[in-house]
């Protein structure tokens, strides 16, 4: 802050003098003694502005907490059937007992025909489109990069896909821009239907990837969540599985339908699960922010009252003069 101070010996001369704002660490009486003559501190007005700003932040964060709590209740109602549906579908794909020789033959034939053998390893990371939700996006991106390094080739033949703009921005910032496939934006603005997610799954499977790894946050309870990285079986793995030896199929395309349907259901459950975690973490973060803002308002109000008393209370000399008997 700079104040224009008129010098007593020069009536027509103005000069700028730097005035330091009153700090809480400096006691009021010490600041009063250290103030140069003719200078007033702007601490009272500064405290008023700061208190108003912090009170506004407290109202905003409290409102965001209530909105997140309402969305969390709706998300919990939607995630339970989605996860249960995906768990039942995953049981069908357990214990496939893949025949390595048959898989090698099918992979060679498919590669010669320009099929999935020529595709890349796809890593789908489910993140958010908005911030203020803790480390949901950062944890998912970190785990996706770790899973990409475990794939054959050390992650060189890997392509990332982000469901949510925050994940795409984070991957680009960590030097993965060349491996980015595409970003699905605003899919979580409203609760997505299975049809919308199935369209995204078909778009991803159109590239005929060698393998698919799905990374997302799993909702445990209001205060905890865990990272999951699920690997989806490829079309070649389904065809080479020994689990189907005693099963007769009418059409060979049933494996293609099974692969598409299983990936779509897993993607749908992952998106709903991650959306629930997002609302839970945002509600917890806004609750902490509103509590901190309330405590800061109390501290600033106390300092404001002390500062007001500092400038309005009479000095000891004035008090002694007021006590002297009049002659």
mmCIF file of N, CA and C in Angstrom, residues 87-212:
data_model
loop_
_atom_site.group_PDB
_atom_site.id
_atom_site.type_symbol
_atom_site.label_atom_id
_atom_site.label_comp_id
_atom_site.label_asym_id
_atom_site.label_seq_id
_atom_site.Cartn_x
_atom_site.Cartn_y
_atom_site.Cartn_z
ATOM 1 N N UNK A 87 -20.252 -57.745 -12.049
ATOM 2 C CA UNK A 87 -19.701 -58.887 -11.313
ATOM 3 C C UNK A 87 -20.268 -60.214 -11.836
ATOM 4 N N UNK A 88 -21.551 -60.220 -12.128
ATOM 5 C CA UNK A 88 -22.149 -61.443 -12.696
ATOM 6 C C UNK A 88 -21.588 -61.748 -14.070
ATOM 7 N N UNK A 89 -21.368 -60.696 -14.857
ATOM 8 C CA UNK A 89 -20.793 -60.910 -16.182
ATOM 9 C C UNK A 89 -19.345 -61.368 -16.098
ATOM 10 N N UNK A 90 -18.603 -60.868 -15.081
ATOM 11 C CA UNK A 90 -17.200 -61.264 -14.934
ATOM 12 C C UNK A 90 -17.055 -62.724 -14.544
ATOM 13 N N UNK A 91 -18.055 -63.276 -13.860
ATOM 14 C CA UNK A 91 -17.986 -64.688 -13.490
ATOM 15 C C UNK A 91 -17.971 -65.599 -14.713
ATOM 16 N N UNK A 92 -18.599 -65.139 -15.790
ATOM 17 C CA UNK A 92 -18.608 -65.937 -17.023
ATOM 18 C C UNK A 92 -17.210 -66.041 -17.611
ATOM 19 N N UNK A 93 -16.411 -64.994 -17.407
ATOM 20 C CA UNK A 93 -15.074 -64.943 -18.007
ATOM 21 C C UNK A 93 -13.988 -65.439 -17.065
ATOM 22 N N UNK A 94 -14.341 -65.937 -15.909
ATOM 23 C CA UNK A 94 -13.336 -66.474 -14.989
ATOM 24 C C UNK A 94 -12.934 -67.888 -15.411
ATOM 25 N N UNK A 95 -11.671 -68.219 -15.088
ATOM 26 C CA UNK A 95 -11.147 -69.572 -15.358
ATOM 27 C C UNK A 95 -11.337 -69.983 -16.822
ATOM 28 N N UNK A 96 -10.812 -69.147 -17.711
ATOM 29 C CA UNK A 96 -10.936 -69.455 -19.138
ATOM 30 C C UNK A 96 -10.026 -70.612 -19.554
ATOM 31 N N UNK A 97 -8.884 -70.762 -18.878
ATOM 32 C CA UNK A 97 -7.920 -71.824 -19.229
ATOM 33 C C UNK A 97 -7.548 -71.742 -20.712
ATOM 34 N N UNK A 98 -6.849 -70.684 -21.043
ATOM 35 C CA UNK A 98 -6.511 -70.409 -22.446
ATOM 36 C C UNK A 98 -5.472 -71.408 -22.930
ATOM 37 N N UNK A 99 -5.715 -71.969 -24.067
ATOM 38 C CA UNK A 99 -4.771 -72.880 -24.727
ATOM 39 C C UNK A 99 -3.736 -72.027 -25.457
ATOM 40 N N UNK A 100 -2.491 -72.081 -25.003
ATOM 41 C CA UNK A 100 -1.450 -71.218 -25.570
ATOM 42 C C UNK A 100 -1.180 -71.550 -27.028
ATOM 43 N N UNK A 101 -1.163 -72.808 -27.362
ATOM 44 C CA UNK A 101 -0.896 -73.188 -28.754
ATOM 45 C C UNK A 101 -2.010 -72.707 -29.681
ATOM 46 N N UNK A 102 -3.241 -72.917 -29.255
ATOM 47 C CA UNK A 102 -4.372 -72.468 -30.068
ATOM 48 C C UNK A 102 -4.388 -70.946 -30.181
ATOM 49 N N UNK A 103 -4.040 -70.270 -29.096
ATOM 50 C CA UNK A 103 -3.999 -68.811 -29.136
ATOM 51 C C UNK A 103 -2.924 -68.307 -30.082
ATOM 52 N N UNK A 104 -1.758 -68.984 -30.104
ATOM 53 C CA UNK A 104 -0.695 -68.574 -31.022
ATOM 54 C C UNK A 104 -1.115 -68.754 -32.471
ATOM 55 N N UNK A 105 -1.808 -69.843 -32.763
ATOM 56 C CA UNK A 105 -2.271 -70.075 -34.137
ATOM 57 C C UNK A 105 -3.301 -69.023 -34.549
ATOM 58 N N UNK A 106 -4.249 -68.757 -33.667
ATOM 59 C CA UNK A 106 -5.268 -67.757 -33.976
ATOM 60 C C UNK A 106 -4.671 -66.365 -34.121
ATOM 61 N N UNK A 107 -3.675 -66.060 -33.293
ATOM 62 C CA UNK A 107 -3.034 -64.750 -33.390
ATOM 63 C C UNK A 107 -2.266 -64.605 -34.692
ATOM 64 N N UNK A 108 -1.590 -65.681 -35.117
ATOM 65 C CA UNK A 108 -0.861 -65.626 -36.387
ATOM 66 C C UNK A 108 -1.819 -65.472 -37.566
ATOM 67 N N UNK A 109 -2.908 -66.198 -37.532
ATOM 68 C CA UNK A 109 -3.887 -66.079 -38.615
ATOM 69 C C UNK A 109 -4.523 -64.693 -38.640
ATOM 70 N N UNK A 110 -4.829 -64.187 -37.457
ATOM 71 C CA UNK A 110 -5.459 -62.860 -37.398
ATOM 72 C C UNK A 110 -4.485 -61.760 -37.805
ATOM 73 N N UNK A 111 -3.190 -61.927 -37.438
ATOM 74 C CA UNK A 111 -2.195 -60.933 -37.831
ATOM 75 C C UNK A 111 -1.968 -60.952 -39.338
ATOM 76 N N UNK A 112 -1.991 -62.139 -39.937
ATOM 77 C CA UNK A 112 -1.822 -62.232 -41.394
ATOM 78 C C UNK A 112 -2.987 -61.588 -42.128
ATOM 79 N N UNK A 113 -4.159 -61.650 -41.521
ATOM 80 C CA UNK A 113 -5.339 -61.041 -42.130
ATOM 81 C C UNK A 113 -5.495 -59.566 -41.765
ATOM 82 N N UNK A 114 -4.536 -59.022 -40.991
ATOM 83 C CA UNK A 114 -4.601 -57.607 -40.604
ATOM 84 C C UNK A 114 -5.607 -57.347 -39.507
ATOM 85 N N UNK A 115 -5.791 -58.303 -38.602
ATOM 86 C CA UNK A 115 -6.784 -58.172 -37.535
ATOM 87 C C UNK A 115 -6.201 -57.579 -36.281
ATOM 88 N N UNK A 116 -6.655 -58.111 -35.150
ATOM 89 C CA UNK A 116 -6.269 -57.545 -33.857
ATOM 90 C C UNK A 116 -4.800 -57.747 -33.531
ATOM 91 N N UNK A 117 -4.143 -58.640 -34.255
ATOM 92 C CA UNK A 117 -2.726 -58.844 -33.983
ATOM 93 C C UNK A 117 -1.881 -57.638 -34.310
ATOM 94 N N UNK A 118 -2.417 -56.732 -35.130
ATOM 95 C CA UNK A 118 -1.685 -55.524 -35.497
ATOM 96 C C UNK A 118 -2.016 -54.337 -34.598
ATOM 97 N N UNK A 119 -2.982 -54.507 -33.687
ATOM 98 C CA UNK A 119 -3.387 -53.400 -32.842
ATOM 99 C C UNK A 119 -2.429 -53.152 -31.700
ATOM 100 N N UNK A 120 -2.723 -52.096 -30.941
ATOM 101 C CA UNK A 120 -1.895 -51.722 -29.800
ATOM 102 C C UNK A 120 -2.558 -52.188 -28.509
ATOM 103 N N UNK A 121 -1.803 -52.067 -27.424
ATOM 104 C CA UNK A 121 -2.344 -52.344 -26.104
ATOM 105 C C UNK A 121 -3.064 -51.078 -25.624
ATOM 106 N N UNK A 122 -4.328 -51.196 -25.337
ATOM 107 C CA UNK A 122 -5.156 -50.049 -24.976
ATOM 108 C C UNK A 122 -5.300 -49.971 -23.462
ATOM 109 N N UNK A 123 -5.005 -48.783 -22.903
ATOM 110 C CA UNK A 123 -5.179 -48.509 -21.474
ATOM 111 C C UNK A 123 -6.236 -47.422 -21.343
ATOM 112 N N UNK A 124 -7.387 -47.779 -20.796
ATOM 113 C CA UNK A 124 -8.506 -46.853 -20.620
ATOM 114 C C UNK A 124 -8.509 -46.392 -19.165
ATOM 115 N N UNK A 125 -8.297 -45.102 -18.953
ATOM 116 C CA UNK A 125 -8.277 -44.534 -17.602
ATOM 117 C C UNK A 125 -9.526 -43.679 -17.438
ATOM 118 N N UNK A 126 -10.288 -43.959 -16.385
ATOM 119 C CA UNK A 126 -11.536 -43.245 -16.113
ATOM 120 C C UNK A 126 -11.254 -42.161 -15.081
ATOM 121 N N UNK A 127 -11.455 -40.912 -15.475
ATOM 122 C CA UNK A 127 -11.176 -39.769 -14.602
ATOM 123 C C UNK A 127 -12.417 -38.874 -14.557
ATOM 124 N N UNK A 128 -12.219 -37.594 -14.316
ATOM 125 C CA UNK A 128 -13.319 -36.646 -14.164
ATOM 126 C C UNK A 128 -13.172 -35.514 -15.173
ATOM 127 N N UNK A 129 -14.246 -34.746 -15.296
ATOM 128 C CA UNK A 129 -14.237 -33.548 -16.144
ATOM 129 C C UNK A 129 -14.076 -32.273 -15.332
ATOM 130 N N UNK A 130 -14.165 -32.379 -14.019
ATOM 131 C CA UNK A 130 -14.065 -31.206 -13.150
ATOM 132 C C UNK A 130 -13.110 -31.496 -11.996
ATOM 133 N N UNK A 131 -12.607 -30.414 -11.405
ATOM 134 C CA UNK A 131 -11.648 -30.552 -10.321
ATOM 135 C C UNK A 131 -12.321 -30.554 -8.959
ATOM 136 N N UNK A 132 -11.559 -30.136 -7.940
ATOM 137 C CA UNK A 132 -12.029 -30.078 -6.553
ATOM 138 C C UNK A 132 -12.492 -31.435 -6.049
ATOM 139 N N UNK A 133 -11.783 -32.477 -6.462
ATOM 140 C CA UNK A 133 -12.150 -33.825 -6.002
ATOM 141 C C UNK A 133 -10.902 -34.589 -5.560
ATOM 142 N N UNK A 134 -9.998 -33.884 -4.899
ATOM 143 C CA UNK A 134 -8.836 -34.552 -4.320
ATOM 144 C C UNK A 134 -7.900 -35.132 -5.363
ATOM 145 N N UNK A 135 -7.385 -36.330 -5.051
ATOM 146 C CA UNK A 135 -6.396 -36.982 -5.919
ATOM 147 C C UNK A 135 -7.018 -38.089 -6.750
ATOM 148 N N UNK A 136 -8.303 -37.966 -7.094
ATOM 149 C CA UNK A 136 -8.978 -38.999 -7.880
ATOM 150 C C UNK A 136 -8.323 -39.145 -9.247
ATOM 151 N N UNK A 137 -8.119 -38.033 -9.933
ATOM 152 C CA UNK A 137 -7.512 -38.081 -11.261
ATOM 153 C C UNK A 137 -6.040 -38.432 -11.191
ATOM 154 N N UNK A 138 -5.320 -37.853 -10.237
ATOM 155 C CA UNK A 138 -3.874 -38.099 -10.146
ATOM 156 C C UNK A 138 -3.578 -39.566 -9.867
ATOM 157 N N UNK A 139 -4.340 -40.183 -8.981
ATOM 158 C CA UNK A 139 -4.113 -41.604 -8.677
ATOM 159 C C UNK A 139 -4.421 -42.493 -9.879
ATOM 160 N N UNK A 140 -5.493 -42.169 -10.602
ATOM 161 C CA UNK A 140 -5.848 -42.984 -11.762
ATOM 162 C C UNK A 140 -4.797 -42.865 -12.867
ATOM 163 N N UNK A 141 -4.307 -41.662 -13.106
ATOM 164 C CA UNK A 141 -3.292 -41.471 -14.147
ATOM 165 C C UNK A 141 -1.986 -42.156 -13.759
ATOM 166 N N UNK A 142 -1.596 -42.031 -12.501
ATOM 167 C CA UNK A 142 -0.371 -42.694 -12.047
ATOM 168 C C UNK A 142 -0.475 -44.208 -12.189
ATOM 169 N N UNK A 143 -1.611 -44.762 -11.834
ATOM 170 C CA UNK A 143 -1.784 -46.213 -11.938
ATOM 171 C C UNK A 143 -1.819 -46.653 -13.403
ATOM 172 N N UNK A 144 -2.407 -45.859 -14.271
ATOM 173 C CA UNK A 144 -2.452 -46.228 -15.696
ATOM 174 C C UNK A 144 -1.062 -46.254 -16.313
ATOM 175 N N UNK A 145 -0.205 -45.320 -15.920
ATOM 176 C CA UNK A 145 1.166 -45.322 -16.433
ATOM 177 C C UNK A 145 1.925 -46.540 -15.906
ATOM 178 N N UNK A 146 1.688 -46.907 -14.648
ATOM 179 C CA UNK A 146 2.327 -48.108 -14.101
ATOM 180 C C UNK A 146 1.862 -49.363 -14.830
ATOM 181 N N UNK A 147 0.568 -49.452 -15.114
ATOM 182 C CA UNK A 147 0.052 -50.623 -15.827
ATOM 183 C C UNK A 147 0.565 -50.670 -17.256
ATOM 184 N N UNK A 148 0.762 -49.511 -17.862
ATOM 185 C CA UNK A 148 1.305 -49.479 -19.225
ATOM 186 C C UNK A 148 2.736 -49.991 -19.257
ATOM 187 N N UNK A 149 3.512 -49.708 -18.201
ATOM 188 C CA UNK A 149 4.887 -50.210 -18.151
ATOM 189 C C UNK A 149 4.969 -51.709 -17.954
ATOM 190 N N UNK A 150 3.922 -52.343 -17.443
ATOM 191 C CA UNK A 150 3.927 -53.794 -17.242
ATOM 192 C C UNK A 150 3.560 -54.570 -18.507
ATOM 193 N N UNK A 151 3.038 -53.884 -19.505
ATOM 194 C CA UNK A 151 2.605 -54.560 -20.722
ATOM 195 C C UNK A 151 3.812 -54.987 -21.564
ATOM 196 N N UNK A 152 3.641 -55.931 -22.477
ATOM 197 C CA UNK A 152 4.764 -56.364 -23.333
ATOM 198 C C UNK A 152 5.359 -55.196 -24.114
ATOM 199 N N UNK A 153 6.686 -55.159 -24.148
ATOM 200 C CA UNK A 153 7.382 -54.067 -24.823
ATOM 201 C C UNK A 153 7.693 -52.887 -23.927
ATOM 202 N N UNK A 154 7.400 -52.997 -22.630
ATOM 203 C CA UNK A 154 7.729 -51.914 -21.713
ATOM 204 C C UNK A 154 6.906 -50.666 -21.918
ATOM 205 N N UNK A 155 5.705 -50.798 -22.468
ATOM 206 C CA UNK A 155 4.837 -49.648 -22.665
ATOM 207 C C UNK A 155 5.092 -48.868 -23.928
ATOM 208 N N UNK A 156 5.895 -49.414 -24.854
ATOM 209 C CA UNK A 156 6.175 -48.694 -26.098
ATOM 210 C C UNK A 156 5.000 -48.765 -27.062
ATOM 211 N N UNK A 157 4.335 -49.916 -27.098
ATOM 212 C CA UNK A 157 3.224 -50.114 -28.024
ATOM 213 C C UNK A 157 1.903 -49.990 -27.273
ATOM 214 N N UNK A 158 1.720 -48.835 -26.628
ATOM 215 C CA UNK A 158 0.560 -48.596 -25.777
ATOM 216 C C UNK A 158 -0.161 -47.352 -26.258
ATOM 217 N N UNK A 159 -1.465 -47.382 -26.159
ATOM 218 C CA UNK A 159 -2.297 -46.221 -26.480
ATOM 219 C C UNK A 159 -3.232 -45.946 -25.311
ATOM 220 N N UNK A 160 -3.270 -44.680 -24.867
ATOM 221 C CA UNK A 160 -4.108 -44.281 -23.741
ATOM 222 C C UNK A 160 -5.422 -43.705 -24.245
ATOM 223 N N UNK A 161 -6.465 -43.969 -23.503
ATOM 224 C CA UNK A 161 -7.762 -43.341 -23.728
ATOM 225 C C UNK A 161 -8.277 -42.858 -22.386
ATOM 226 N N UNK A 162 -8.685 -41.613 -22.321
ATOM 227 C CA UNK A 162 -9.141 -41.010 -21.070
ATOM 228 C C UNK A 162 -10.631 -40.725 -21.164
ATOM 229 N N UNK A 163 -11.376 -41.260 -20.210
ATOM 230 C CA UNK A 163 -12.795 -40.922 -20.057
ATOM 231 C C UNK A 163 -12.858 -39.783 -19.051
ATOM 232 N N UNK A 164 -12.866 -38.550 -19.553
ATOM 233 C CA UNK A 164 -12.770 -37.368 -18.695
ATOM 234 C C UNK A 164 -11.614 -36.494 -19.151
ATOM 235 N N UNK A 165 -11.862 -35.195 -19.225
ATOM 236 C CA UNK A 165 -10.838 -34.286 -19.746
ATOM 237 C C UNK A 165 -9.654 -34.119 -18.794
ATOM 238 N N UNK A 166 -9.887 -34.247 -17.492
ATOM 239 C CA UNK A 166 -8.797 -34.073 -16.537
ATOM 240 C C UNK A 166 -7.714 -35.138 -16.722
ATOM 241 N N UNK A 167 -8.123 -36.352 -17.040
ATOM 242 C CA UNK A 167 -7.134 -37.397 -17.270
ATOM 243 C C UNK A 167 -6.304 -37.142 -18.511
ATOM 244 N N UNK A 168 -6.940 -36.647 -19.576
ATOM 245 C CA UNK A 168 -6.187 -36.325 -20.784
ATOM 246 C C UNK A 168 -5.183 -35.216 -20.553
ATOM 247 N N UNK A 169 -5.579 -34.182 -19.818
ATOM 248 C CA UNK A 169 -4.650 -33.088 -19.517
ATOM 249 C C UNK A 169 -3.483 -33.572 -18.663
ATOM 250 N N UNK A 170 -3.770 -34.432 -17.701
ATOM 251 C CA UNK A 170 -2.708 -34.938 -16.834
ATOM 252 C C UNK A 170 -1.741 -35.844 -17.603
ATOM 253 N N UNK A 171 -2.261 -36.676 -18.480
ATOM 254 C CA UNK A 171 -1.381 -37.539 -19.281
ATOM 255 C C UNK A 171 -0.514 -36.727 -20.230
ATOM 256 N N UNK A 172 -1.081 -35.685 -20.822
ATOM 257 C CA UNK A 172 -0.276 -34.815 -21.681
ATOM 258 C C UNK A 172 0.806 -34.099 -20.890
ATOM 259 N N UNK A 173 0.481 -33.717 -19.662
ATOM 260 C CA UNK A 173 1.475 -33.037 -18.836
ATOM 261 C C UNK A 173 2.592 -33.941 -18.366
ATOM 262 N N UNK A 174 2.361 -35.249 -18.359
ATOM 263 C CA UNK A 174 3.387 -36.202 -17.932
ATOM 264 C C UNK A 174 4.114 -36.844 -19.111
ATOM 265 N N UNK A 175 4.054 -36.221 -20.259
ATOM 266 C CA UNK A 175 4.830 -36.675 -21.403
ATOM 267 C C UNK A 175 4.247 -37.846 -22.161
ATOM 268 N N UNK A 176 2.935 -38.052 -22.065
ATOM 269 C CA UNK A 176 2.289 -39.161 -22.764
ATOM 270 C C UNK A 176 1.423 -38.665 -23.926
ATOM 271 N N UNK A 177 1.732 -37.464 -24.426
ATOM 272 C CA UNK A 177 0.896 -36.883 -25.484
ATOM 273 C C UNK A 177 0.950 -37.708 -26.769
ATOM 274 N N UNK A 178 2.099 -38.298 -27.074
ATOM 275 C CA UNK A 178 2.225 -39.075 -28.310
ATOM 276 C C UNK A 178 1.441 -40.384 -28.244
ATOM 277 N N UNK A 179 1.148 -40.858 -27.043
ATOM 278 C CA UNK A 179 0.436 -42.120 -26.892
ATOM 279 C C UNK A 179 -1.054 -41.929 -26.635
ATOM 280 N N UNK A 180 -1.524 -40.693 -26.648
ATOM 281 C CA UNK A 180 -2.930 -40.431 -26.393
ATOM 282 C C UNK A 180 -3.760 -40.779 -27.625
ATOM 283 N N UNK A 181 -4.778 -41.601 -27.421
ATOM 284 C CA UNK A 181 -5.683 -41.935 -28.503
ATOM 285 C C UNK A 181 -6.746 -40.869 -28.660
ATOM 286 N N UNK A 182 -7.708 -40.850 -27.770
ATOM 287 C CA UNK A 182 -8.706 -39.785 -27.762
ATOM 288 C C UNK A 182 -9.258 -39.663 -26.356
ATOM 289 N N UNK A 183 -9.987 -38.558 -26.120
ATOM 290 C CA UNK A 183 -10.531 -38.224 -24.808
ATOM 291 C C UNK A 183 -12.045 -38.140 -24.932
ATOM 292 N N UNK A 184 -12.732 -38.825 -24.041
ATOM 293 C CA UNK A 184 -14.191 -38.765 -23.980
ATOM 294 C C UNK A 184 -14.566 -37.669 -22.990
ATOM 295 N N UNK A 185 -15.159 -36.593 -23.482
ATOM 296 C CA UNK A 185 -15.453 -35.431 -22.645
ATOM 297 C C UNK A 185 -16.935 -35.362 -22.311
ATOM 298 N N UNK A 186 -17.214 -34.859 -21.098
ATOM 299 C CA UNK A 186 -18.569 -34.577 -20.618
ATOM 300 C C UNK A 186 -19.480 -35.800 -20.629
ATOM 301 N N UNK A 187 -18.905 -36.991 -20.520
ATOM 302 C CA UNK A 187 -19.754 -38.175 -20.413
ATOM 303 C C UNK A 187 -20.368 -38.297 -19.027
ATOM 304 N N UNK A 188 -19.691 -37.742 -18.025
ATOM 305 C CA UNK A 188 -20.198 -37.805 -16.667
ATOM 306 C C UNK A 188 -20.964 -36.579 -16.236
ATOM 307 N N UNK A 189 -21.275 -35.655 -17.176
ATOM 308 C CA UNK A 189 -22.070 -34.487 -16.803
ATOM 309 C C UNK A 189 -23.440 -34.909 -16.282
ATOM 310 N N UNK A 190 -24.027 -35.909 -16.923
ATOM 311 C CA UNK A 190 -25.249 -36.550 -16.460
ATOM 312 C C UNK A 190 -24.967 -38.037 -16.344
ATOM 313 N N UNK A 191 -25.693 -38.745 -15.491
ATOM 314 C CA UNK A 191 -25.457 -40.193 -15.378
ATOM 315 C C UNK A 191 -25.624 -40.873 -16.744
ATOM 316 N N UNK A 192 -24.575 -41.483 -17.278
ATOM 317 C CA UNK A 192 -24.663 -42.066 -18.628
ATOM 318 C C UNK A 192 -25.477 -43.351 -18.619
ATOM 319 N N UNK A 193 -26.136 -43.580 -19.720
ATOM 320 C CA UNK A 193 -26.884 -44.825 -19.883
ATOM 321 C C UNK A 193 -25.965 -45.899 -20.455
ATOM 322 N N UNK A 194 -26.443 -47.133 -20.405
ATOM 323 C CA UNK A 194 -25.644 -48.229 -20.947
ATOM 324 C C UNK A 194 -25.483 -48.095 -22.455
ATOM 325 N N UNK A 195 -26.455 -47.511 -23.134
ATOM 326 C CA UNK A 195 -26.366 -47.327 -24.590
ATOM 327 C C UNK A 195 -25.237 -46.368 -24.946
ATOM 328 N N UNK A 196 -25.116 -45.275 -24.185
ATOM 329 C CA UNK A 196 -24.047 -44.314 -24.456
ATOM 330 C C UNK A 196 -22.673 -44.942 -24.205
ATOM 331 N N UNK A 197 -22.552 -45.694 -23.123
ATOM 332 C CA UNK A 197 -21.273 -46.341 -22.823
ATOM 333 C C UNK A 197 -20.967 -47.423 -23.849
ATOM 334 N N UNK A 198 -21.981 -48.124 -24.323
ATOM 335 C CA UNK A 198 -21.760 -49.149 -25.345
ATOM 336 C C UNK A 198 -21.246 -48.537 -26.639
ATOM 337 N N UNK A 199 -21.714 -47.330 -26.965
ATOM 338 C CA UNK A 199 -21.194 -46.641 -28.163
ATOM 339 C C UNK A 199 -19.710 -46.314 -28.001
ATOM 340 N N UNK A 200 -19.312 -45.857 -26.789
ATOM 341 C CA UNK A 200 -17.892 -45.583 -26.532
ATOM 342 C C UNK A 200 -17.078 -46.874 -26.613
ATOM 343 N N UNK A 201 -17.623 -47.952 -26.079
ATOM 344 C CA UNK A 201 -16.915 -49.242 -26.117
ATOM 345 C C UNK A 201 -16.733 -49.719 -27.556
ATOM 346 N N UNK A 202 -17.757 -49.567 -28.388
ATOM 347 C CA UNK A 202 -17.629 -49.963 -29.801
ATOM 348 C C UNK A 202 -16.582 -49.125 -30.516
ATOM 349 N N UNK A 203 -16.506 -47.845 -30.170
ATOM 350 C CA UNK A 203 -15.498 -46.981 -30.787
ATOM 351 C C UNK A 203 -14.089 -47.417 -30.399
ATOM 352 N N UNK A 204 -13.912 -47.813 -29.151
ATOM 353 C CA UNK A 204 -12.595 -48.279 -28.714
ATOM 354 C C UNK A 204 -12.237 -49.618 -29.345
ATOM 355 N N UNK A 205 -13.205 -50.503 -29.449
ATOM 356 C CA UNK A 205 -12.932 -51.826 -30.021
ATOM 357 C C UNK A 205 -12.763 -51.786 -31.528
ATOM 358 N N UNK A 206 -13.157 -50.689 -32.165
ATOM 359 C CA UNK A 206 -12.993 -50.592 -33.614
ATOM 360 C C UNK A 206 -11.532 -50.580 -34.029
ATOM 361 N N UNK A 207 -10.650 -50.133 -33.119
ATOM 362 C CA UNK A 207 -9.211 -50.141 -33.413
ATOM 363 C C UNK A 207 -8.596 -51.521 -33.279
ATOM 364 N N UNK A 208 -9.365 -52.508 -32.804
ATOM 365 C CA UNK A 208 -8.914 -53.890 -32.645
ATOM 366 C C UNK A 208 -7.621 -53.975 -31.832
ATOM 367 N N UNK A 209 -7.671 -53.560 -30.562
ATOM 368 C CA UNK A 209 -6.458 -53.603 -29.729
ATOM 369 C C UNK A 209 -6.094 -55.029 -29.341
ATOM 370 N N UNK A 210 -4.809 -55.214 -29.047
ATOM 371 C CA UNK A 210 -4.343 -56.523 -28.594
ATOM 372 C C UNK A 210 -4.878 -56.855 -27.211
ATOM 373 N N UNK A 211 -4.905 -55.882 -26.332
ATOM 374 C CA UNK A 211 -5.405 -56.067 -24.973
ATOM 375 C C UNK A 211 -5.995 -54.754 -24.489
ATOM 376 N N UNK A 212 -6.847 -54.855 -23.475
ATOM 377 C CA UNK A 212 -7.505 -53.673 -22.907
ATOM 378 C C UNK A 212 -7.356 -53.738 -21.390
#
